[in-house]
Every structure is written in C-alpha cells, then in structure tokens.
PDB file of C-alpha atoms and ligand atoms in Angstrom:
ATOM      1  CA  MET A  16      -1.341 102.002 -93.117  1.00 84.00           C
ATOM      2  CA  LYS A  17      -3.220 102.982 -90.005  1.00 92.00           C
ATOM      3  CA  ASN A  18      -1.377 105.544 -87.977  1.00 95.00           C
ATOM      4  CA  LEU A  19       1.969 107.066 -87.346  1.00 95.00           C
ATOM      5  CA  LYS A  20       3.382 103.835 -85.927  1.00 95.00           C
ATOM      6  CA  SER A  21       2.559 101.899 -89.006  1.00 97.00           C
ATOM      7  CA  THR A  22       5.607 100.491 -90.665  1.00 98.00           C
ATOM      8  CA  LYS A  23       7.165  98.865 -93.814  1.00 98.00           C
ATOM      9  CA  THR A  24       9.346  95.879 -93.420  1.00 98.00           C
ATOM     10  CA  LEU A  25      12.729  96.310 -94.970  1.00 98.00           C
ATOM     11  CA  HIS A  26      14.432  93.434 -96.755  1.00 98.00           C
ATOM     12  CA  ASN A  27      16.189  92.420 -93.625  1.00 98.00           C
ATOM     13  CA  GLY A  28      12.938  92.298 -91.629  1.00 98.00           C
ATOM     14  CA  VAL A  29      13.389  95.560 -89.860  1.00 98.00           C
ATOM     15  CA  GLU A  30      10.233  97.627 -89.468  1.00 98.00           C
ATOM     16  CA  MET A  31      10.601 101.238 -90.570  1.00 98.00           C
ATOM     17  CA  PRO A  32       7.835 103.745 -89.896  1.00 98.00           C
ATOM     18  CA  LEU A  33       6.103 105.027 -92.999  1.00 98.00           C
ATOM     19  CA  LEU A  34       6.255 108.601 -91.792  1.00 98.00           C
ATOM     20  CA  GLY A  35       8.893 110.547 -89.919  1.00 98.00           C
ATOM     21  CA  LEU A  36      10.122 113.996 -89.053  1.00 98.00           C
ATOM     22  CA  GLY A  37      13.007 115.534 -91.174  1.00 98.00           C
ATOM     23  CA  VAL A  38      15.247 118.179 -89.257  1.00 98.00           C
ATOM     24  CA  PHE A  39      17.292 119.613 -92.182  1.00 98.00           C
ATOM     25  CA  ARG A  40      18.242 123.224 -91.773  1.00 96.00           C
ATOM     26  CA  VAL A  41      17.199 123.224 -88.083  1.00 96.00           C
ATOM     27  CA  GLU A  42      19.889 124.825 -85.967  1.00 96.00           C
ATOM     28  CA  ASP A  43      21.020 122.946 -82.998  1.00 96.00           C
ATOM     29  CA  GLY A  44      18.993 124.657 -80.032  1.00 96.00           C
ATOM     30  CA  GLN A  45      15.746 124.858 -78.197  1.00 98.00           C
ATOM     31  CA  GLU A  46      13.602 124.964 -81.339  1.00 98.00           C
ATOM     32  CA  LEU A  47      15.024 121.700 -82.613  1.00 98.00           C
ATOM     33  CA  ILE A  48      14.864 120.090 -79.239  1.00 98.00           C
ATOM     34  CA  ASP A  49      11.260 120.991 -78.804  1.00 98.00           C
ATOM     35  CA  ALA A  50      10.304 119.851 -82.386  1.00 98.00           C
ATOM     36  CA  VAL A  51      11.693 116.337 -81.910  1.00 98.00           C
ATOM     37  CA  LYS A  52      10.103 116.131 -78.335  1.00 98.00           C
ATOM     38  CA  ILE A  53       6.784 117.385 -79.711  1.00 98.00           C
ATOM     39  CA  ALA A  54       6.790 115.000 -82.598  1.00 98.00           C
ATOM     40  CA  ILE A  55       7.390 111.954 -80.477  1.00 98.00           C
ATOM     41  CA  LYS A  56       4.667 113.172 -77.982  1.00 97.00           C
ATOM     42  CA  HIS A  57       2.263 113.374 -80.963  1.00 97.00           C
ATOM     43  CA  GLY A  58       3.046 109.798 -81.962  1.00 97.00           C
ATOM     44  CA  TYR A  59       6.014 110.127 -84.471  1.00 98.00           C
ATOM     45  CA  ARG A  60       8.537 107.329 -84.076  1.00 98.00           C
ATOM     46  CA  SER A  61      11.033 108.196 -86.847  1.00 98.00           C
ATOM     47  CA  ILE A  62      13.451 111.074 -86.943  1.00 98.00           C
ATOM     48  CA  ASP A  63      15.881 111.702 -89.794  1.00 98.00           C
ATOM     49  CA  THR A  64      19.074 113.669 -89.234  1.00 98.00           C
ATOM     50  CA  ALA A  65      22.652 113.675 -90.761  1.00 98.00           C
ATOM     51  CA  SER A  66      25.993 114.473 -89.504  1.00 98.00           C
ATOM     52  CA  ILE A  67      26.212 117.504 -91.981  1.00 98.00           C
ATOM     53  CA  TYR A  68      23.102 119.006 -90.417  1.00 98.00           C
ATOM     54  CA  GLY A  69      25.251 119.875 -87.302  1.00 98.00           C
ATOM     55  CA  ASN A  70      22.210 119.173 -85.009  1.00 98.00           C
ATOM     56  CA  GLU A  71      22.694 115.563 -83.791  1.00 98.00           C
ATOM     57  CA  VAL A  72      23.283 116.797 -80.210  1.00 98.00           C
ATOM     58  CA  GLY A  73      19.955 118.548 -80.116  1.00 98.00           C
ATOM     59  CA  VAL A  74      18.162 115.790 -81.848  1.00 98.00           C
ATOM     60  CA  GLY A  75      19.451 113.472 -79.096  1.00 98.00           C
ATOM     61  CA  GLN A  76      18.200 115.835 -76.395  1.00 98.00           C
ATOM     62  CA  GLY A  77      14.820 115.920 -78.091  1.00 98.00           C
ATOM     63  CA  ILE A  78      14.639 112.135 -78.362  1.00 98.00           C
ATOM     64  CA  ARG A  79      15.586 111.833 -74.623  1.00 98.00           C
ATOM     65  CA  LYS A  80      12.860 114.356 -73.676  1.00 98.00           C
ATOM     66  CA  GLY A  81      10.279 112.803 -76.114  1.00 98.00           C
ATOM     67  CA  ILE A  82      11.028 109.292 -74.582  1.00 98.00           C
ATOM     68  CA  LYS A  83      10.437 110.754 -71.065  1.00 97.00           C
ATOM     69  CA  GLU A  84       7.429 112.874 -71.622  1.00 95.00           C
ATOM     70  CA  GLY A  85       5.841 110.674 -74.294  1.00 93.00           C
ATOM     71  CA  ASN A  86       6.407 107.435 -72.310  1.00 94.00           C
ATOM     72  CA  VAL A  87       8.004 105.722 -75.160  1.00 97.00           C
ATOM     73  CA  ALA A  88      10.805 103.266 -75.210  1.00 98.00           C
ATOM     74  CA  ARG A  89      14.029 103.997 -77.169  1.00 98.00           C
ATOM     75  CA  GLU A  90      13.338 100.545 -79.059  1.00 98.00           C
ATOM     76  CA  GLU A  91      10.058 102.082 -80.328  1.00 98.00           C
ATOM     77  CA  LEU A  92      11.930 104.820 -82.094  1.00 98.00           C
ATOM     78  CA  PHE A  93      13.479 104.838 -85.440  1.00 98.00           C
ATOM     79  CA  ILE A  94      16.543 106.998 -85.720  1.00 99.00           C
ATOM     80  CA  THR A  95      18.335 107.722 -89.045  1.00 99.00           C
ATOM     81  CA  SER A  96      21.571 109.539 -89.605  1.00 99.00           C
ATOM     82  CA  LYS A  97      24.027 109.849 -92.496  1.00 99.00           C
ATOM     83  CA  VAL A  98      27.704 109.786 -93.274  1.00 98.00           C
ATOM     84  CA  TRP A  99      28.902 112.952 -94.939  1.00 98.00           C
ATOM     85  CA  ASN A 100      31.010 113.123 -98.291  1.00 98.00           C
ATOM     86  CA  SER A 101      34.165 114.144 -96.288  1.00 98.00           C
ATOM     87  CA  GLU A 102      33.797 111.080 -94.018  1.00 98.00           C
ATOM     88  CA  LEU A 103      33.601 108.427 -96.796  1.00 98.00           C
ATOM     89  CA  GLY A 104      36.288 105.769 -96.593  1.00 97.00           C
ATOM     90  CA  TYR A 105      36.413 102.424 -94.412  1.00 98.00           C
ATOM     91  CA  GLU A 106      37.977 103.724 -91.213  1.00 98.00           C
ATOM     92  CA  GLU A 107      36.642 107.192 -91.635  1.00 98.00           C
ATOM     93  CA  THR A 108      33.025 105.994 -91.939  1.00 98.00           C
ATOM     94  CA  ILE A 109      33.339 103.765 -88.899  1.00 98.00           C
ATOM     95  CA  ALA A 110      34.654 106.863 -86.974  1.00 98.00           C
ATOM     96  CA  ALA A 111      31.858 108.932 -88.300  1.00 98.00           C
ATOM     97  CA  TYR A 112      29.339 106.424 -87.140  1.00 98.00           C
ATOM     98  CA  GLU A 113      30.838 106.541 -83.585  1.00 98.00           C
ATOM     99  CA  GLU A 114      30.873 110.275 -83.691  1.00 98.00           C
ATOM    100  CA  SER A 115      27.168 110.487 -84.634  1.00 98.00           C
ATOM    101  CA  LEU A 116      26.292 107.980 -81.884  1.00 98.00           C
ATOM    102  CA  ALA A 117      28.258 110.041 -79.404  1.00 98.00           C
ATOM    103  CA  LYS A 118      26.562 113.290 -80.451  1.00 98.00           C
ATOM    104  CA  LEU A 119      23.012 111.705 -80.441  1.00 98.00           C
ATOM    105  CA  GLY A 120      23.785 110.026 -77.029  1.00 98.00           C
ATOM    106  CA  LEU A 121      22.520 106.744 -78.515  1.00 98.00           C
ATOM    107  CA  GLU A 122      23.891 103.204 -78.499  1.00 98.00           C
ATOM    108  CA  TYR A 123      22.854 102.399 -81.954  1.00 98.00           C
ATOM    109  CA  LEU A 124      20.972 103.727 -85.065  1.00 99.00           C
ATOM    110  CA  ASP A 125      18.085 102.263 -86.733  1.00 99.00           C
ATOM    111  CA  LEU A 126      19.299 103.328 -90.110  1.00 99.00           C
ATOM    112  CA  TYR A 127      22.635 104.706 -91.391  1.00 99.00           C
ATOM    113  CA  LEU A 128      22.932 106.043 -94.873  1.00 99.00           C
ATOM    114  CA  ILE A 129      25.641 107.059 -97.168  1.00 98.00           C
ATOM    115  CA  HIS A 130      24.494 110.773 -97.820  1.00 98.00           C
ATOM    116  CA  TRP A 131      25.664 111.213-101.373  1.00 98.00           C
ATOM    117  CA  PRO A 132      27.153 108.745-103.997  1.00 98.00           C
ATOM    118  CA  VAL A 133      30.625 110.429-104.256  1.00 98.00           C
ATOM    119  CA  GLU A 134      32.368 108.350-107.120  1.00 97.00           C
ATOM    120  CA  GLY A 135      35.432 106.541-106.031  1.00 96.00           C
ATOM    121  CA  LYS A 136      34.513 106.687-102.368  1.00 97.00           C
ATOM    122  CA  PHE A 137      31.070 105.075-101.681  1.00 98.00           C
ATOM    123  CA  LYS A 138      32.139 101.532-102.159  1.00 98.00           C
ATOM    124  CA  GLU A 139      34.780 101.717 -99.287  1.00 98.00           C
ATOM    125  CA  ALA A 140      32.169 103.502 -97.110  1.00 98.00           C
ATOM    126  CA  TRP A 141      29.624 100.725 -97.977  1.00 98.00           C
ATOM    127  CA  LYS A 142      32.014  98.084 -96.606  1.00 98.00           C
ATOM    128  CA  ALA A 143      32.225 100.082 -93.296  1.00 98.00           C
ATOM    129  CA  LEU A 144      28.362 100.100 -93.168  1.00 98.00           C
ATOM    130  CA  GLU A 145      28.323  96.378 -93.842  1.00 98.00           C
ATOM    131  CA  THR A 146      30.812  95.786 -90.922  1.00 98.00           C
ATOM    132  CA  LEU A 147      28.622  97.952 -88.623  1.00 98.00           C
ATOM    133  CA  TYR A 148      25.560  96.053 -89.637  1.00 98.00           C
ATOM    134  CA  LYS A 149      27.163  92.568 -89.322  1.00 98.00           C
ATOM    135  CA  GLU A 150      28.496  93.577 -85.821  1.00 98.00           C
ATOM    136  CA  GLY A 151      24.807  94.366 -84.894  1.00 98.00           C
ATOM    137  CA  ARG A 152      25.719  98.017 -84.229  1.00 98.00           C
ATOM    138  CA  VAL A 153      23.041  99.392 -86.721  1.00 98.00           C
ATOM    139  CA  LYS A 154      19.721  97.885 -87.461  1.00 98.00           C
ATOM    140  CA  ALA A 155      19.723  98.715 -91.113  1.00 99.00           C
ATOM    141  CA  ILE A 156      21.899 100.404 -93.831  1.00 99.00           C
ATOM    142  CA  GLY A 157      21.148 102.242 -97.030  1.00 99.00           C
ATOM    143  CA  VAL A 158      21.962 105.110 -99.308  1.00 99.00           C
ATOM    144  CA  SER A 159      20.757 108.443-100.368  1.00 99.00           C
ATOM    145  CA  ASN A 160      20.730 110.257-103.704  1.00 98.00           C
ATOM    146  CA  PHE A 161      21.722 107.143-105.549  1.00 98.00           C
ATOM    147  CA  GLN A 162      20.527 106.897-109.092  1.00 98.00           C
ATOM    148  CA  ILE A 163      20.104 103.591-110.706  1.00 98.00           C
ATOM    149  CA  HIS A 164      23.591 103.281-112.003  1.00 98.00           C
ATOM    150  CA  HIS A 165      25.088 104.232-108.467  1.00 98.00           C
ATOM    151  CA  LEU A 166      22.948 101.287-107.010  1.00 98.00           C
ATOM    152  CA  GLU A 167      24.099  98.920-109.842  1.00 98.00           C
ATOM    153  CA  GLU A 168      27.705  99.761-109.067  1.00 98.00           C
ATOM    154  CA  LEU A 169      27.328  99.526-105.435  1.00 98.00           C
ATOM    155  CA  MET A 170      25.553  96.119-105.547  1.00 98.00           C
ATOM    156  CA  MET A 171      28.028  94.770-107.954  1.00 97.00           C
ATOM    157  CA  ASP A 172      30.468  94.171-105.093  1.00 95.00           C
ATOM    158  CA  ALA A 173      28.167  94.431-102.069  1.00 98.00           C
ATOM    159  CA  GLU A 174      27.667  91.746 -99.722  1.00 98.00           C
ATOM    160  CA  ILE A 175      24.552  93.109 -98.427  1.00 98.00           C
ATOM    161  CA  ASN A 176      22.134  95.286-100.687  1.00 98.00           C
ATOM    162  CA  PRO A 177      20.922  98.578 -99.355  1.00 98.00           C
ATOM    163  CA  MET A 178      17.546  98.455 -97.428  1.00 98.00           C
ATOM    164  CA  VAL A 179      16.640 101.980 -98.223  1.00 99.00           C
ATOM    165  CA  ASN A 180      17.419 104.745-100.832  1.00 99.00           C
ATOM    166  CA  GLN A 181      16.474 108.316 -99.645  1.00 99.00           C
ATOM    167  CA  VAL A 182      16.036 110.638-102.596  1.00 99.00           C
ATOM    168  CA  GLU A 183      14.314 113.941-103.458  1.00 98.00           C
ATOM    169  CA  TYR A 184      10.913 112.905-104.478  1.00 98.00           C
ATOM    170  CA  HIS A 185       7.644 115.045-104.739  1.00 98.00           C
ATOM    171  CA  PRO A 186       4.905 115.518-107.230  1.00 98.00           C
ATOM    172  CA  ARG A 187       7.435 117.587-109.477  1.00 98.00           C
ATOM    173  CA  LEU A 188       9.959 114.844-109.375  1.00 98.00           C
ATOM    174  CA  THR A 189       8.266 111.539-109.289  1.00 98.00           C
ATOM    175  CA  GLN A 190      11.366 109.266-110.096  1.00 97.00           C
ATOM    176  CA  LYS A 191       9.235 106.635-111.873  1.00 98.00           C
ATOM    177  CA  GLU A 192      12.352 104.533-113.266  1.00 98.00           C
ATOM    178  CA  LEU A 193      14.183 104.660-110.040  1.00 98.00           C
ATOM    179  CA  GLN A 194      11.259 103.751-108.009  1.00 98.00           C
ATOM    180  CA  LYS A 195      10.554 100.698-110.424  1.00 98.00           C
ATOM    181  CA  PHE A 196      14.222  99.658-110.037  1.00 98.00           C
ATOM    182  CA  CYS A 197      14.311  99.942-106.265  1.00 98.00           C
ATOM    183  CA  LYS A 198      11.045  97.987-105.965  1.00 98.00           C
ATOM    184  CA  GLU A 199      12.492  95.271-108.180  1.00 98.00           C
ATOM    185  CA  GLN A 200      15.689  95.067-105.922  1.00 98.00           C
ATOM    186  CA  ASN A 201      13.718  95.231-102.714  1.00 98.00           C
ATOM    187  CA  ILE A 202      15.187  98.624-101.797  1.00 98.00           C
ATOM    188  CA  GLN A 203      12.605 100.799 -99.995  1.00 98.00           C
ATOM    189  CA  LEU A 204      12.344 104.449-101.520  1.00 98.00           C
ATOM    190  CA  GLU A 205      12.166 107.213 -98.937  1.00 99.00           C
ATOM    191  CA  ALA A 206      11.299 110.827 -99.942  1.00 99.00           C
ATOM    192  CA  TRP A 207      13.329 113.859 -98.929  1.00 98.00           C
ATOM    193  CA  SER A 208      11.937 117.410 -99.430  1.00 98.00           C
ATOM    194  CA  PRO A 209       8.414 115.658 -99.758  1.00 98.00           C
ATOM    195  CA  LEU A 210       6.823 119.151 -99.793  1.00 98.00           C
ATOM    196  CA  MET A 211       9.505 120.404-102.325  1.00 98.00           C
ATOM    197  CA  ALA A 212      10.826 122.347 -99.445  1.00 98.00           C
ATOM    198  CA  GLY A 213       7.497 123.997 -99.054  1.00 97.00           C
ATOM    199  CA  GLN A 214       7.331 125.343-102.513  1.00 97.00           C
ATOM    200  CA  LEU A 215       4.467 123.072-103.711  1.00 97.00           C
ATOM    201  CA  LEU A 216       1.896 124.189-101.067  1.00 97.00           C
ATOM    202  CA  ASP A 217       0.367 126.997-103.222  1.00 97.00           C
ATOM    203  CA  ASN A 218      -0.059 124.606-106.333  1.00 98.00           C
ATOM    204  CA  GLU A 219      -3.557 125.097-107.585  1.00 98.00           C
ATOM    205  CA  GLU A 220      -4.204 121.553-108.774  1.00 98.00           C
ATOM    206  CA  LEU A 221      -3.111 120.281-105.458  1.00 98.00           C
ATOM    207  CA  GLN A 222      -5.238 122.888-103.604  1.00 98.00           C
ATOM    208  CA  GLU A 223      -8.304 121.668-105.580  1.00 98.00           C
ATOM    209  CA  ILE A 224      -7.692 117.977-104.609  1.00 98.00           C
ATOM    210  CA  ALA A 225      -6.978 119.162-101.021  1.00 98.00           C
ATOM    211  CA  SER A 226     -10.359 121.202-100.768  1.00 98.00           C
ATOM    212  CA  ARG A 227     -12.220 118.074-102.193  1.00 98.00           C
ATOM    213  CA  HIS A 228     -10.967 116.019 -99.342  1.00 98.00           C
ATOM    214  CA  GLY A 229     -11.118 118.713 -96.671  1.00 98.00           C
ATOM    215  CA  LYS A 230      -7.257 118.294 -96.234  1.00 98.00           C
ATOM    216  CA  SER A 231      -4.377 120.659 -96.636  1.00 98.00           C
ATOM    217  CA  VAL A 232      -1.883 120.373 -99.628  1.00 98.00           C
ATOM    218  CA  ALA A 233       0.801 119.142 -97.283  1.00 98.00           C
ATOM    219  CA  GLN A 234      -1.481 116.344 -96.225  1.00 98.00           C
ATOM    220  CA  ILE A 235      -2.321 115.388 -99.894  1.00 98.00           C
ATOM    221  CA  ILE A 236       1.257 115.122-100.662  1.00 98.00           C
ATOM    222  CA  VAL A 237       2.176 113.066 -97.629  1.00 98.00           C
ATOM    223  CA  ARG A 238      -0.766 110.706 -98.434  1.00 98.00           C
ATOM    224  CA  TRP A 239       0.322 110.486-102.008  1.00 98.00           C
ATOM    225  CA  ASP A 240       3.755 109.423-100.922  1.00 98.00           C
ATOM    226  CA  LEU A 241       2.435 106.601 -98.644  1.00 98.00           C
ATOM    227  CA  GLN A 242      -0.108 105.318-101.335  1.00 98.00           C
ATOM    228  CA  ASN A 243       2.888 105.219-103.641  1.00 98.00           C
ATOM    229  CA  ASP A 244       4.651 102.973-101.198  1.00 98.00           C
ATOM    230  CA  VAL A 245       7.224 105.535-100.506  1.00 98.00           C
ATOM    231  CA  ILE A 246       8.371 106.442 -96.962  1.00 98.00           C
ATOM    232  CA  THR A 247       8.315 110.115 -96.189  1.00 98.00           C
ATOM    233  CA  ILE A 248       9.880 112.663 -93.753  1.00 98.00           C
ATOM    234  CA  PRO A 249       8.280 116.149 -94.061  1.00 98.00           C
ATOM    235  CA  LYS A 250      10.148 118.742 -91.927  1.00 98.00           C
ATOM    236  CA  SER A 251       8.651 121.266 -89.745  1.00 98.00           C
ATOM    237  CA  THR A 252       9.409 122.920 -86.335  1.00 98.00           C
ATOM    238  CA  LYS A 253       5.937 124.121 -85.742  1.00 98.00           C
ATOM    239  CA  GLU A 254       3.684 121.972 -83.441  1.00 98.00           C
ATOM    240  CA  HIS A 255       0.488 122.514 -85.546  1.00 98.00           C
ATOM    241  CA  ARG A 256       2.105 121.504 -88.620  1.00 98.00           C
ATOM    242  CA  ILE A 257       3.911 118.499 -87.019  1.00 98.00           C
ATOM    243  CA  ILE A 258       0.430 117.282 -86.148  1.00 98.00           C
ATOM    244  CA  GLU A 259      -1.157 118.279 -89.438  1.00 98.00           C
ATOM    245  CA  ASN A 260       1.548 116.502 -91.579  1.00 98.00           C
ATOM    246  CA  ALA A 261       0.725 113.143 -89.707  1.00 98.00           C
ATOM    247  CA  ASP A 262      -2.954 113.493 -89.876  1.00 98.00           C
ATOM    248  CA  VAL A 263      -3.246 111.552 -93.043  1.00 98.00           C
ATOM    249  CA  PHE A 264      -4.606 108.218 -92.003  1.00 98.00           C
ATOM    250  CA  ASP A 265      -8.332 109.068 -92.158  1.00 97.00           C
ATOM    251  CA  PHE A 266      -8.824 109.391 -95.846  1.00 98.00           C
ATOM    252  CA  GLU A 267      -7.591 107.919 -99.170  1.00 98.00           C
ATOM    253  CA  LEU A 268      -6.813 109.492-102.585  1.00 98.00           C
ATOM    254  CA  THR A 269      -8.726 108.009-105.422  1.00 98.00           C
ATOM    255  CA  LYS A 270      -6.949 106.499-108.422  1.00 98.00           C
ATOM    256  CA  GLU A 271      -8.009 109.714-110.307  1.00 98.00           C
ATOM    257  CA  ASP A 272      -6.382 111.898-107.693  1.00 98.00           C
ATOM    258  CA  MET A 273      -3.227 109.715-107.741  1.00 98.00           C
ATOM    259  CA  ASP A 274      -3.021 109.975-111.578  1.00 98.00           C
ATOM    260  CA  GLN A 275      -3.606 113.704-111.440  1.00 98.00           C
ATOM    261  CA  ILE A 276      -0.906 114.225-108.907  1.00 98.00           C
ATOM    262  CA  ASN A 277       1.591 111.888-110.770  1.00 98.00           C
ATOM    263  CA  GLN A 278       0.997 113.992-113.923  1.00 98.00           C
ATOM    264  CA  LEU A 279       2.465 117.161-112.160  1.00 98.00           C
ATOM    265  CA  ASN A 280       5.870 115.678-112.644  1.00 98.00           C
ATOM    266  CA  LYS A 281       8.409 117.827-114.433  1.00 98.00           C
ATOM    267  CA  ASN A 282      11.597 116.022-113.351  1.00 98.00           C
ATOM    268  CA  HIS A 283      12.341 119.221-111.463  1.00 98.00           C
ATOM    269  CA  ARG A 284      14.748 119.308-108.618  1.00 98.00           C
ATOM    270  CA  VAL A 285      14.940 121.681-105.817  1.00 98.00           C
ATOM    271  CA  GLY A 286      18.156 119.986-104.545  1.00 98.00           C
ATOM    272  CA  PRO A 287      21.429 119.079-106.110  1.00 98.00           C
ATOM    273  CA  ASP A 288      21.582 116.524-109.059  1.00 98.00           C
ATOM    274  CA  PRO A 289      23.230 113.306-107.912  1.00 98.00           C
ATOM    275  CA  ASP A 290      24.934 113.038-111.273  1.00 97.00           C
ATOM    276  CA  ASN A 291      26.366 116.510-111.120  1.00 96.00           C
ATOM    277  CA  PHE A 292      27.328 117.791-107.598  1.00 96.00           C
ATOM    278  CA  ASP A 293      30.638 119.151-106.460  1.00 94.00           C
ATOM    279  CA  PHE A 294      30.585 118.845-102.656  1.00 97.00           C
TER     280      PHE A 294
HETATM  281  N1  LIG B  14      19.198 112.935 -98.075  1.00 75.40           N
HETATM  282  C1  LIG B  14      19.491 114.192 -98.371  1.00 75.40           C
HETATM  283  O1  LIG B  14      20.200 114.589 -99.308  1.00 75.40           O
HETATM  284  C2  LIG B  14      18.247 115.174 -97.955  1.00 75.40           C
HETATM  285  C3  LIG B  14      18.152 116.328 -98.507  1.00 75.40           C
HETATM  286  C4  LIG B  14      17.134 117.273 -98.036  1.00 75.40           C
HETATM  287  C5  LIG B  14      16.256 116.879 -97.051  1.00 75.40           C
HETATM  288  N2  LIG B  14      16.571 115.553 -96.397  1.00 75.40           N
HETATM  289  C6  LIG B  14      15.685 115.178 -95.405  1.00 75.40           C
HETATM  290  O2  LIG B  14      14.363 115.376 -95.667  1.00 75.40           O
HETATM  291  C7  LIG B  14      13.610 116.249 -94.695  1.00 75.40           C
HETATM  292  C8  LIG B  14      12.493 116.959 -95.448  1.00 75.40           C
HETATM  293  O3  LIG B  14      12.899 117.736 -96.581  1.00 75.40           O
HETATM  294  P1  LIG B  14      13.009 119.366 -96.535  1.00 75.40           P
HETATM  295  O4  LIG B  14      13.129 119.748 -95.041  1.00 75.40           O
HETATM  296  O5  LIG B  14      13.989 119.828 -97.475  1.00 75.40           O
HETATM  297  O6  LIG B  14      11.613 119.829 -96.943  1.00 75.40           O
HETATM  298  P2  LIG B  14      10.136 119.504 -96.909  1.00 75.40           P
HETATM  299  O7  LIG B  14       9.718 118.632 -95.736  1.00 75.40           O
HETATM  300  O8  LIG B  14       9.578 119.336 -98.260  1.00 75.40           O
HETATM  301  O9  LIG B  14       9.426 121.067 -96.424  1.00 75.40           O
HETATM  302  C9  LIG B  14       9.818 121.720 -95.405  1.00 75.40           C
HETATM  303  C10 LIG B  14       9.291 123.171 -95.456  1.00 75.40           C
HETATM  304  O10 LIG B  14       7.877 123.263 -95.582  1.00 75.40           O
HETATM  305  C11 LIG B  14       7.425 123.845 -94.496  1.00 75.40           C
HETATM  306  N3  LIG B  14       6.164 122.979 -93.993  1.00 75.40           N
HETATM  307  C12 LIG B  14       6.268 121.903 -93.457  1.00 75.40           C
HETATM  308  N4  LIG B  14       4.956 121.425 -93.244  1.00 75.40           N
HETATM  309  C13 LIG B  14       4.122 122.350 -93.681  1.00 75.40           C
HETATM  310  C14 LIG B  14       2.729 122.530 -93.628  1.00 75.40           C
HETATM  311  N5  LIG B  14       1.906 121.577 -93.162  1.00 75.40           N
HETATM  312  N6  LIG B  14       2.227 123.740 -94.075  1.00 75.40           N
HETATM  313  C15 LIG B  14       2.961 124.790 -94.623  1.00 75.40           C
HETATM  314  N7  LIG B  14       4.356 124.635 -94.524  1.00 75.40           N
HETATM  315  C16 LIG B  14       4.866 123.552 -94.139  1.00 75.40           C
HETATM  316  C17 LIG B  14       8.437 123.893 -93.521  1.00 75.40           C
HETATM  317  O11 LIG B  14       8.406 125.071 -92.640  1.00 75.40           O
HETATM  318  P3  LIG B  14       8.273 125.133 -91.092  1.00 75.40           P
HETATM  319  O12 LIG B  14       9.376 124.251 -90.356  1.00 75.40           O
HETATM  320  O13 LIG B  14       8.334 126.492 -90.704  1.00 75.40           O
HETATM  321  O14 LIG B  14       6.829 124.494 -90.700  1.00 75.40           O
HETATM  322  C18 LIG B  14       9.696 123.863 -94.312  1.00 75.40           C
HETATM  323  O15 LIG B  14       9.909 125.241 -94.802  1.00 75.40           O
HETATM  324  C19 LIG B  14      14.665 116.972 -94.257  1.00 75.40           C
HETATM  325  O16 LIG B  14      14.307 117.742 -93.165  1.00 75.40           O
HETATM  326  C20 LIG B  14      15.815 115.986 -94.139  1.00 75.40           C
HETATM  327  O17 LIG B  14      15.656 115.350 -92.874  1.00 75.40           O
HETATM  328  C21 LIG B  14      17.381 114.897 -96.943  1.00 75.40           C
END
C-alpha cells in the first residue's frame, strides 16, 4: 500500500487499484472530462462509472486526454462500468456491455458489475457477464449492492464467483458481516459513497482524529477504507480535492484510531436499501 498505483489482486489474478475516482452525478461535459483527465495526470489509475450515470461518453473523452497528457498506456488504467436494472437479461446485458464500450470508446473494460440485485433477473445477467469474461472481453466481473443472501443465491448456480462487490460503505455503515462473508468467499469489497456523499466531513470525532494526523477528514476516511482492506472510489470534480483524496499514503491510522472510527457505525444508509428498492 504505497501509492495510487498500488493494487489488490482479485481472485482471478487481476490487479485492481486500491483507490479510484467515482463520477456519479457528474453530468457529461467539460467538468467531467477535465476531472477524469486531471485524476489520471495526478496518478489515479481507476475510474468508476455506470451506464445509468449517462456520462460514459465524457468519461471516455477524459480517459483519452488523460492517456495522452499523462503519458499513460490504456493497459495501466482500470475502468469500471455497470449494467443497469433495465438492461438485465442475457442478450440485453451483452448488448448493454457493447453499448458501454462504444460510449466509452474502449475495447474492453477492466471490471463490469451488475449494478443492483434485481430479483429474478440478476442470474441471467450473471451468465452474460460470465460469457463476456470467458471470451476475454472483460478482465474481471462482479456485482454491486449485493447482500449476503444475494451473493449466496448467485453463487449457487454461478460458474465463476464475483471478483468484486461494490457497496455503500463508510464509518456510519461498516457492513461487518458482509465484509466477513466477502473475505471468506474471496470477493473484494469496494466502497461507494465512502465520504457518505460528503455528509461525514463535519463529524467531530473524525475531525479530531484528522487534526491529530495533520490530515483532512476525507483523507482519514479513505485511509480507514484502505486499512480495512476495502477498495475505495471517492468522487470529486475539483482538482485540489482529487489530489487531497489520494494523498493518503504517507501516514497510518493506529489501532485505536481504527477502533474509534469503526465505532461510529449506525447501520445508516444514504443510498437505497438493497433489500427494499423499487427501481
Ligand atoms: N454502485 C452503486 O450503486 C453506487 C452508488 C453511489 C455511488 N457509487 C460510486 O461511488 C462513487 C463515490 O460515491 P459518491 O459520489 O456518492 O460520494 P462520496 O465520494 O462519498 O462523496 C462525494 C461528495 O463529497 C465531496 N468531496 C469529495 N472529496 C472531498 C473533500 N476532500 N473535501 C470536501 N468534500 C469532498 C464531493 O464534492 P465535489 O465533487 O464538489 O468535490 C461530493 O459532493 C460515485 O461517484 C460512484 O462512482 C456507486
């Protein structure tokens, strides 16, 4: 765990960067293109988007600019997208993958995820992801917002177990049991809304830990993710924050700090509940 290029080995041997840039709720356009480009220039190697974000075209443009100006090869980057709920189904999911690639202007993705566990649909979609993987069209496949019972249901018939589960995860939602299960199954946990969508940054306990380390609350949370073995993708479109969120490799949280942060858990979600969503 040395720098932004540090990776975690997924169960199929693929190396996934520990830290990446999220781009949820960033409209397609110049701000997005610049954010992706700037992130790559500052050393980010992982970008997380989804078909539902409606910004894959701009993400692709940002990637091409980042590759050029950052003097980086495509193979050094790790690009994730996700199949949306209305695209779940064998043929539909294959078609959705093609569409994401076309919009991004890429020949392959590093990681393709089922965005939400829509009952009665995610198993067929998983078969499509397995086909894409076996054909060598995607480097790794996984899921998002899957609870333990969703994972168990999926793995009952799966040929290939998911390599990643991307879920809401932050100090108010520490997902202990899910994390333990994923670890046992060799599924890498990845945090979305790691900063609780920005709502944790004025937390007094976190501020106190941050001032002790001479770091910001965002940096404390990102570091807590990494020390908990959780891959993380904080979102920002501002250059100074993109830099700040990745400047987490020069300090370490103590066991006491980690315990104190873990105790902030309230099983509190800012996003939808995977067991009770209607989209
Ligand atoms: N799989 C899923 O269902 C799912 C759901 C939600 C999100 N995600 C992914 O996870 C990524 C991250 O989650 P998120 O975007 O919801 O929330 P987040 O990363 O927890 O927080 C982002 C918010 O915090 C602000 N921020 C970022 N860094 C900051 C800093 N250093 N200081 C102060 N404010 C800061 C950002 O504002 P500025 O941009 O103005 O800096 C933005 O408002 C998403 O972008 C997306 O890629 C996935």
